[in-house]
Each structure stands twice: as structure tokens, then as C-alpha cells.
C-alpha positions as semicolon CSV with decimal commas, in nm:
position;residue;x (nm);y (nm);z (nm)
1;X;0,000;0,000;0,000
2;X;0,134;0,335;-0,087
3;X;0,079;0,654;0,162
4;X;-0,149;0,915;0,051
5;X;0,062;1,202;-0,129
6;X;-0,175;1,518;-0,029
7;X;-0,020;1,816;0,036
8;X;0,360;1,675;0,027
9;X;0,617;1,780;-0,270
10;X;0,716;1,560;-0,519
11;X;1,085;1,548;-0,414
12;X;0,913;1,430;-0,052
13;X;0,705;1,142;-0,167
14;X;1,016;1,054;-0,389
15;X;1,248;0,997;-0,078
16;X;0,941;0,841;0,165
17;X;0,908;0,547;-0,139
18;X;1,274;0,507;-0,191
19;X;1,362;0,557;0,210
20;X;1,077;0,281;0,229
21;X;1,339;0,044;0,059
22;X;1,627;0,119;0,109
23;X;1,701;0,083;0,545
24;X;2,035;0,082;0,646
25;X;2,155;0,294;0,355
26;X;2,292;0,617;0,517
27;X;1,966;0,934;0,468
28;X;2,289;1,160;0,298
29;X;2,259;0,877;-0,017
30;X;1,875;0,823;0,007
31;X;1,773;1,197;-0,028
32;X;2,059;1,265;-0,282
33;X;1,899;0,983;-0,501
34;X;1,535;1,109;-0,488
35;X;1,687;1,456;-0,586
36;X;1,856;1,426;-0,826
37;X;1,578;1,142;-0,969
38;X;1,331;1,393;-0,885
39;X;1,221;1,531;-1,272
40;X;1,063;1,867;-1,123
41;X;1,414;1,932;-1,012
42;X;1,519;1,918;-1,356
43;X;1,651;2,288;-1,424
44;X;1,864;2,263;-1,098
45;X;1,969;1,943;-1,009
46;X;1,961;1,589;-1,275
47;X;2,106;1,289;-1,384
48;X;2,352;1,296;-1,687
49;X;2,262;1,134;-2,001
50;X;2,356;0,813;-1,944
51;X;2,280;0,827;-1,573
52;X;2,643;0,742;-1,402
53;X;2,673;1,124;-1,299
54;X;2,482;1,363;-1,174
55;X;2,519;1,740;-1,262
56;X;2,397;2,116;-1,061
57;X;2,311;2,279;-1,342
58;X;2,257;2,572;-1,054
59;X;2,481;2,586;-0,752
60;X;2,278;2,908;-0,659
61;X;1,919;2,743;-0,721
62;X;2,019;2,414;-0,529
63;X;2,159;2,567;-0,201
64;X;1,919;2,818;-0,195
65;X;1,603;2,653;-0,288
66;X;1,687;2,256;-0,242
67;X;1,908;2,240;0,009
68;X;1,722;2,377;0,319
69;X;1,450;2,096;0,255
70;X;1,640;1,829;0,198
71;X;1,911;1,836;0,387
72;X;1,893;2,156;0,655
73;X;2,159;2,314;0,553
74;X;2,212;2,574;0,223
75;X;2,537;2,554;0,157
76;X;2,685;2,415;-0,156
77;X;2,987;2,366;0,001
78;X;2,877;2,113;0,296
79;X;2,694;1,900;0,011
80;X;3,014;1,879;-0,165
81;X;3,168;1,773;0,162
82;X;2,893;1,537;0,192
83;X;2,990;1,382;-0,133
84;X;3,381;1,339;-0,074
85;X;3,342;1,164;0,271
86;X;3,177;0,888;0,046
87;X;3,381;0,858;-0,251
88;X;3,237;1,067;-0,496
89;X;3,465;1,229;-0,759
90;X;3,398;1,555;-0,912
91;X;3,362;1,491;-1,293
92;X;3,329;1,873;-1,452
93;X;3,326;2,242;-1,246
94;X;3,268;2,540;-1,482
95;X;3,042;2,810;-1,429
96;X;2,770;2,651;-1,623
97;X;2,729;2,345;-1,391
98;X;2,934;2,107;-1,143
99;X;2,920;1,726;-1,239
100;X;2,958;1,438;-1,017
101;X;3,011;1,070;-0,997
102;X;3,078;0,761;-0,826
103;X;3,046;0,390;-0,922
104;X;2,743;0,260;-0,712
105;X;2,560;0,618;-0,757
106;X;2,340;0,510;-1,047
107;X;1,999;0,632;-1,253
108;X;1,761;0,327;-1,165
109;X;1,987;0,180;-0,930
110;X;1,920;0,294;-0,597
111;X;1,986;-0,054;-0,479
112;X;2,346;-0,031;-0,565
113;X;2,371;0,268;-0,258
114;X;2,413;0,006;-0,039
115;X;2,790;-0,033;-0,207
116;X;2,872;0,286;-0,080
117;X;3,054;0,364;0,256
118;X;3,176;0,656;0,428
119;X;3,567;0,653;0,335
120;X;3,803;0,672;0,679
121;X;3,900;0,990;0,760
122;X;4,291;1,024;0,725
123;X;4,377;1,066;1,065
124;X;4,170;0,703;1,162
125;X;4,347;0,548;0,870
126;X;4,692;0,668;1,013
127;X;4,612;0,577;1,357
128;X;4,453;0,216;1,193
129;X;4,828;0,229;1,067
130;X;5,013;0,257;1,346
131;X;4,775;0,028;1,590
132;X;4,867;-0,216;1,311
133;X;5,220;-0,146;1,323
134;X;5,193;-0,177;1,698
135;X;5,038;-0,509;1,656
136;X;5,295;-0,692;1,476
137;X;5,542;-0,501;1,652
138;X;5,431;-0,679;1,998
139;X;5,372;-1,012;1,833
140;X;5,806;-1,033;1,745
141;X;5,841;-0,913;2,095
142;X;5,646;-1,187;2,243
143;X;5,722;-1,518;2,022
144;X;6,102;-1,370;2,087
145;X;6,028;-1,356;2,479
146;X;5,818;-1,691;2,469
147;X;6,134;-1,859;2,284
148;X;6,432;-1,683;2,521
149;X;6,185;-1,733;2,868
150;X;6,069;-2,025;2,823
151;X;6,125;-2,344;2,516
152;X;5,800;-2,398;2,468
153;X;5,611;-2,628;2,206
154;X;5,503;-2,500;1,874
155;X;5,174;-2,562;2,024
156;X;5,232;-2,358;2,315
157;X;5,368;-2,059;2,111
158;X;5,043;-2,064;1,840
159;X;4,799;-2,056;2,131
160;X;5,014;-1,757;2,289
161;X;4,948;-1,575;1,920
162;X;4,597;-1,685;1,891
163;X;4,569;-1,501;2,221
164;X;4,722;-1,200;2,093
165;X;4,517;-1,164;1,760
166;X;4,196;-1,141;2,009
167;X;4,372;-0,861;2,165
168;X;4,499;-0,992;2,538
169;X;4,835;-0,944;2,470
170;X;4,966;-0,873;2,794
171;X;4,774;-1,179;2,915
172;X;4,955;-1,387;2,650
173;X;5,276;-1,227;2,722
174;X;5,295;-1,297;3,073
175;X;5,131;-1,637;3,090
176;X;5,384;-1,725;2,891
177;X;5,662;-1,658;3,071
């Protein structure tokens, strides 16, 4: 059964039926889909010909007009934010419009938005880095202090590893000793 559209804007009833199927997919990707797939948008905000981009025909228009419905904001500038933090790549920027893309972003796809995830921010990356770093650092240490401390079995020294992959290090370390 489909809700009663009375007295609600296209663009809404677009994103209530898409929003309908589309549950766990972040509301940034949902209501960018209905908007730009919204045809009385057209003049501002559409899909490109072949539907694998999407292009603001005008920036003014869509942060002024679009913008503070759909996403409570009217800046350009924090859409286009938007945008980067999940992977989308800026296609054309001219005067005349501003085009953008990304692989699971497509016209009569809206099932493929569930492709696309919020990219790490480079400071988690580098600190995903280092704790790695740290990791196999600490795992040397302790097969090298398992081997000098005590001659274990191979057996003994894979379960003191196994240990440290689930994160009790210290445990490991010093039960093995």
C-alpha cells in the first residue's frame, strides 16, 4: 500500500518510497537519489545522459532553494563535503554546472547505494596504521620472549598468538613466561 501524497512535494514522496526500501543505507545517499531522480528538479539538479553522474546545473538554485529541505543546511559547500566523505569524484566544475560521480551512484539503481561507505577519515586510517604497526610489533616481541623465557612447544607458542590476535596481549605475554 502506498501513503497518501496530499499536500507533500514531489521530491518528498520521492524519498518516503525510496527511504521505504532502502534501510540501512545512510539518509545523505537516500535523499541525494530522490533529488537528483526527482524530474521537477530538472533545471537545478539531474542525472547525466547516461545516468552514471549527476550534474547542478545551478549551484545558486540548489543551495538556496533545495538544500534547506532536503538536507537543513544551504550551503553548496557542505553537500560537496557530503559527497567526498563517500567517494564521490567531481567529474566537470565550470560556471555553467558542477558534475559528479561515483560507481554505485546510479539512474535506476538505488539498490546499488548500499555499495557505498563513508571513506576513513585520514587521521583514523593513520592511527589504523600505526595500531597495526603496533600489533605486529608486539607479536616479534612476544614469540622472541616466549622462545628466550621459556622453550615452549610450537603448540604452546600458536595458542600464545591466537591469544594475541583477540587482543589480550599482555595476558599472552605474561602467561607465557
Amino acid at each position: 500500500m502506498t501513503e497518501p501524497t496530499v499536500g507533500r512535494a514531489p521530491a518528498a514522496t520521492a524519498h518516503v518510497s525510496l527511504a521505504e526500501n532502502l534501510s540501512g543505507v545512510p539518509a545523505f545517499l537516500v535523499k541525494t537519489h530522490a533529488l537528483v531522480s526527482d524530474e521537477s528538479n530538472a533545471a537545478i539538479i539531474a542525472w547525466a545522459p547516461r545516468g552514471a553522474s549527476f550534474i547542478i546545473f545551478d549551484a545558486d538554485r540548489f543551495a538556496n532553494e533545495l538544500c534547506p529541505i532536503v538536507f537543513r543546511h544551504s550551503k553548496l559547500s557542505s553537500f560537496v563535503r557530503q559527497l567526498n566523505i563517500y567517494g564521490f569524484k567531481k567529474v566537470v566544475s565550470n560556471k555553467a554546472h558542477i558534475e559528479f560521480e561515483h560507481p554505485s551512484f546510479r539512474r535506476d539503481e538505488p539498490q546499488m547505494l548500499y555499495l557505498i561507505k563513508r571513506a576513513a577519515s585520514a587521521a583514523a586510517a593513520a592511527e589504523d596504521q600505526a595500531q597495526q604497526h603496533v600489533v605486529a610489533v608486539a607479536k616479534r616481541v612476544a614469540v622472541t620472549h616466549i622462545e628466550v623465557f621459556m622453550p615452549a612447544s610450537p603448540l604452546a607458542v600458536a595458542d600464545a598468538l591466537w591469544s594475541i590476535d583477540s587482543g589480550a596481549f599482555e595476558d599472552a605475554f605474561w602467561s607465557a613466561i
